[in-house]
Amino acid sequence: MKRIVVLFSGNGTNLENIAKKLPKDIKITKAITNNPDAYGIERAKRLGIEVEVIDHKKFSSREDFDKTLVNSIKAAKPHLVVLAGFMRILTPIFTGAVKNAINIHPSLLPCFKGSGAIKRSYESGMRVAGVTIHWVEEELDGGAIIEQECFKRGDESLEEFEEKIHALEYELYPRVIEKILKPKRARHPSKRG
Ligand code: GRF
């Protein structure tokens, strides 16, 4: 069984979607949030996922928060750490210690890094939009890109645009997690067909 730890800060729709779509041999064994008011806490509990709240407001520095976060992650011994709407800037304490973390960002990186990406992407006038999954590295939203999905822009409202972005996220994130944790072995050409 492969273990995942999910980090989130808010609504938690990606957390819920991942939990429901992953195959049985990949499990979210712990979810961690920095926000005691996050609605995702309810979602996680409903799904029977252990949630730990590490309230960033109780720490005097980003580094101290990251130390506690890293310890909590390490205790769960995850094969993969999945950031899903985790709204904290991470320090080298985190990126130096956790090498197996991925993030989803609601734009076609390297465009529109940082917060408010959906609105900025919507207002940019670009004729394509999409989502990116990347490794978490020191630069915010700057780690190596693993996968992207995009769509051609029509005349959608901001709300419709947001819905399309989230639909891509819900389709892509579980697929990429499964691909990372259960890479398909290449088959010998004689066995094909
Ligand atoms: C998603 O759009 C994700 O790409 C971004 O934050 C949002 C989280 O939504 N990083 P939710 O909490 O999973 O509903």
Short mmCIF file of C-alpha atoms and ligand atoms in Angstrom, two decimals:
data_model
loop_
_atom_site.label_atom_id
_atom_site.label_comp_id
_atom_site.label_asym_id
_atom_site.label_seq_id
_atom_site.Cartn_x
_atom_site.Cartn_y
_atom_site.Cartn_z
CA MET A 1 0.00 0.00 0.00
CA LYS A 2 1.27 3.48 -0.91
CA ARG A 3 0.78 6.25 1.63
CA ILE A 4 -0.02 9.87 0.76
CA VAL A 5 -0.08 12.93 2.99
CA VAL A 6 -2.25 15.79 1.69
CA LEU A 7 -1.69 19.42 2.72
CA PHE A 8 -4.59 21.86 2.32
CA SER A 9 -5.75 25.27 3.58
CA GLY A 10 -9.34 25.80 2.48
CA ASN A 11 -12.29 24.18 0.79
CA GLY A 12 -10.62 20.82 0.22
CA THR A 13 -12.43 19.81 -2.98
CA ASN A 14 -9.21 18.43 -4.46
CA LEU A 15 -8.56 16.47 -1.27
CA GLU A 16 -12.03 14.92 -1.49
CA ASN A 17 -11.74 14.22 -5.20
CA ILE A 18 -8.35 12.54 -4.78
CA ALA A 19 -9.60 10.44 -1.87
CA LYS A 20 -12.55 9.21 -3.93
CA LYS A 21 -10.72 8.52 -7.18
CA LEU A 22 -7.48 6.86 -6.12
CA PRO A 23 -7.21 3.10 -6.40
CA LYS A 24 -7.53 1.09 -3.18
CA ASP A 25 -3.80 0.49 -2.85
CA ILE A 26 -3.04 4.24 -2.58
CA LYS A 27 -4.35 5.78 0.65
CA ILE A 28 -4.39 9.27 2.17
CA THR A 29 -3.14 8.28 5.60
CA LYS A 30 -3.03 11.83 6.93
CA ALA A 31 -4.19 15.30 5.93
CA ILE A 32 -2.60 18.41 7.41
CA THR A 33 -3.97 21.94 7.36
CA ASN A 34 -2.54 25.24 8.59
CA ASN A 35 -6.07 26.67 8.88
CA PRO A 36 -8.29 25.62 11.82
CA ASP A 37 -11.34 27.00 9.96
CA ALA A 38 -10.74 25.15 6.69
CA TYR A 39 -13.89 23.48 5.36
CA GLY A 40 -11.65 20.69 4.08
CA ILE A 41 -11.41 19.46 7.70
CA GLU A 42 -15.10 18.43 7.54
CA ARG A 43 -14.60 16.76 4.18
CA ALA A 44 -11.59 14.81 5.47
CA LYS A 45 -13.44 13.68 8.59
CA ARG A 46 -16.42 12.55 6.53
CA LEU A 47 -14.03 10.45 4.47
CA GLY A 48 -12.46 8.96 7.58
CA ILE A 49 -9.10 10.64 6.99
CA GLU A 50 -7.02 11.65 10.02
CA VAL A 51 -6.57 15.44 10.03
CA GLU A 52 -3.93 17.38 11.89
CA VAL A 53 -4.25 21.15 12.33
CA ILE A 54 -0.95 23.00 12.57
CA ASP A 55 -2.07 26.60 12.95
CA HIS A 56 0.60 28.81 11.37
CA LYS A 57 -0.55 31.77 13.50
CA LYS A 58 0.85 30.03 16.57
CA PHE A 59 4.41 30.14 15.23
CA SER A 60 6.74 33.10 15.36
CA SER A 61 8.43 32.38 12.02
CA ARG A 62 7.83 30.50 8.76
CA GLU A 63 10.84 28.34 9.61
CA ASP A 64 9.39 27.24 12.96
CA PHE A 65 6.09 26.38 11.30
CA ASP A 66 7.90 24.42 8.59
CA LYS A 67 9.90 22.44 11.18
CA THR A 68 6.70 21.25 12.84
CA LEU A 69 5.11 20.55 9.46
CA VAL A 70 8.11 18.51 8.30
CA ASN A 71 8.10 16.46 11.53
CA SER A 72 4.42 15.69 11.14
CA ILE A 73 4.89 14.66 7.51
CA LYS A 74 7.92 12.48 8.29
CA ALA A 75 6.02 10.71 11.07
CA ALA A 76 3.54 9.47 8.46
CA LYS A 77 6.33 8.10 6.21
CA PRO A 78 4.52 9.05 3.00
CA HIS A 79 5.56 7.84 -0.43
CA LEU A 80 4.23 11.13 -1.79
CA VAL A 81 3.23 14.49 -0.29
CA VAL A 82 0.37 16.13 -2.18
CA LEU A 83 -0.27 19.87 -1.85
CA ALA A 84 -3.89 20.65 -2.70
CA GLY A 85 -4.70 24.31 -2.14
CA PHE A 86 -2.02 24.68 0.55
CA MET A 87 -1.66 28.45 0.84
CA ARG A 88 1.68 28.79 2.61
CA ILE A 89 5.00 29.96 1.23
CA LEU A 90 7.43 27.20 2.12
CA THR A 91 10.99 27.79 3.31
CA PRO A 92 14.16 25.77 2.57
CA ILE A 93 13.45 23.95 5.86
CA PHE A 94 10.57 22.26 4.02
CA THR A 95 12.04 21.99 0.54
CA GLY A 96 15.36 20.70 1.93
CA ALA A 97 13.67 17.95 3.95
CA VAL A 98 10.71 16.91 1.76
CA LYS A 99 11.82 15.91 -1.71
CA ASN A 100 8.73 13.99 -2.74
CA ALA A 101 6.10 16.76 -2.75
CA ILE A 102 3.91 17.82 -5.66
CA ASN A 103 1.56 20.78 -6.08
CA ILE A 104 -1.34 21.67 -8.35
CA HIS A 105 -1.58 25.21 -9.69
CA PRO A 106 -4.60 26.56 -11.58
CA SER A 107 -2.71 28.07 -14.52
CA LEU A 108 -0.37 27.04 -17.29
CA LEU A 109 2.92 27.64 -15.48
CA PRO A 110 5.23 29.47 -15.81
CA CYS A 111 2.41 31.96 -16.42
CA PHE A 112 0.52 33.35 -13.40
CA LYS A 113 2.57 32.06 -10.50
CA GLY A 114 1.29 32.83 -7.00
CA SER A 115 -2.16 33.68 -5.68
CA GLY A 116 -5.16 34.83 -7.72
CA ALA A 117 -3.96 32.79 -10.69
CA ILE A 118 -7.43 31.91 -12.00
CA LYS A 119 -8.57 35.53 -12.21
CA ARG A 120 -5.28 36.73 -13.68
CA SER A 121 -5.35 33.95 -16.24
CA TYR A 122 -8.99 34.76 -17.08
CA GLU A 123 -8.24 38.44 -17.54
CA SER A 124 -5.02 37.92 -19.51
CA GLY A 125 -6.69 37.54 -22.90
CA MET A 126 -4.68 34.35 -23.58
CA ARG A 127 -6.66 32.01 -25.82
CA VAL A 128 -5.65 28.92 -23.85
CA ALA A 129 -5.83 28.25 -20.12
CA GLY A 130 -5.21 25.25 -17.92
CA VAL A 131 -3.64 23.65 -14.88
CA THR A 132 -0.16 22.45 -13.92
CA ILE A 133 1.17 19.78 -11.60
CA HIS A 134 4.78 20.30 -10.57
CA TRP A 135 7.35 19.17 -8.03
CA VAL A 136 7.64 21.45 -5.01
CA GLU A 137 10.97 23.22 -5.07
CA GLU A 138 12.29 26.35 -3.43
CA GLU A 139 10.84 28.88 -5.87
CA LEU A 140 7.09 29.39 -5.43
CA ASP A 141 5.26 27.52 -8.21
CA GLY A 142 8.65 27.16 -9.89
CA GLY A 143 9.48 23.44 -9.57
CA ALA A 144 9.84 21.04 -12.49
CA ILE A 145 6.60 20.56 -14.38
CA ILE A 146 5.18 17.02 -14.30
CA GLU A 147 1.97 17.42 -16.31
CA GLN A 148 -0.33 20.08 -17.74
CA GLU A 149 -3.83 20.09 -19.21
CA CYS A 150 -5.35 22.95 -21.13
CA PHE A 151 -8.48 24.10 -22.92
CA LYS A 152 -9.20 26.61 -25.63
CA ARG A 153 -10.91 29.75 -24.40
CA GLY A 154 -14.42 30.57 -25.49
CA ASP A 155 -16.55 33.44 -24.23
CA GLU A 156 -17.10 31.94 -20.77
CA SER A 157 -17.82 34.01 -17.67
CA LEU A 158 -15.30 33.98 -14.82
CA GLU A 159 -17.50 31.44 -12.99
CA GLU A 160 -17.63 29.14 -16.02
CA PHE A 161 -13.90 29.57 -16.49
CA GLU A 162 -13.29 28.57 -12.86
CA GLU A 163 -15.49 25.51 -13.28
CA LYS A 164 -13.46 24.40 -16.30
CA ILE A 165 -10.22 24.85 -14.37
CA HIS A 166 -11.49 22.80 -11.42
CA ALA A 167 -12.85 20.08 -13.72
CA LEU A 168 -9.36 19.73 -15.22
CA GLU A 169 -7.83 19.59 -11.74
CA TYR A 170 -10.20 16.83 -10.63
CA GLU A 171 -9.40 14.78 -13.70
CA LEU A 172 -5.62 15.36 -13.73
CA TYR A 173 -4.47 15.22 -10.10
CA PRO A 174 -5.53 11.63 -9.26
CA ARG A 175 -4.20 10.45 -12.63
CA VAL A 176 -0.77 12.00 -12.02
CA ILE A 177 -0.56 10.72 -8.44
CA GLU A 178 -1.30 7.21 -9.66
CA LYS A 179 1.26 7.53 -12.44
CA ILE A 180 3.98 8.62 -10.00
CA LEU A 181 3.23 5.92 -7.44
CA LYS A 182 2.41 3.08 -9.82
CA PRO A 183 4.51 3.62 -12.92
CA LYS A 184 3.59 1.14 -15.60
CA ARG A 185 6.51 -1.11 -16.44
CA ALA A 186 7.60 -1.05 -20.06
CA ARG A 187 6.73 -4.38 -21.67
CA HIS A 188 9.02 -6.34 -23.91
CA PRO A 189 8.04 -5.71 -27.57
CA SER A 190 7.40 -9.48 -28.10
CA LYS A 191 4.73 -9.37 -25.36
CA ARG A 192 2.76 -6.54 -26.97
CA GLY A 193 -0.49 -6.94 -28.78
C1 GRF B 1 -7.20 24.80 -6.48
O1 GRF B 1 -7.68 25.57 -7.54
C2 GRF B 1 -5.73 24.62 -6.58
O2 GRF B 1 -5.26 24.59 -7.90
C3 GRF B 1 -5.20 25.85 -5.90
O3 GRF B 1 -6.08 26.06 -4.82
C4 GRF B 1 -7.36 25.54 -5.15
C5 GRF B 1 -7.75 24.63 -4.01
O4 GRF B 1 -9.10 24.28 -4.04
N1 GRF B 1 -3.81 25.67 -5.53
P1 GRF B 1 -9.67 23.18 -3.04
O5 GRF B 1 -9.31 23.61 -1.62
O6 GRF B 1 -9.03 21.87 -3.37
O7 GRF B 1 -11.14 23.17 -3.23
#
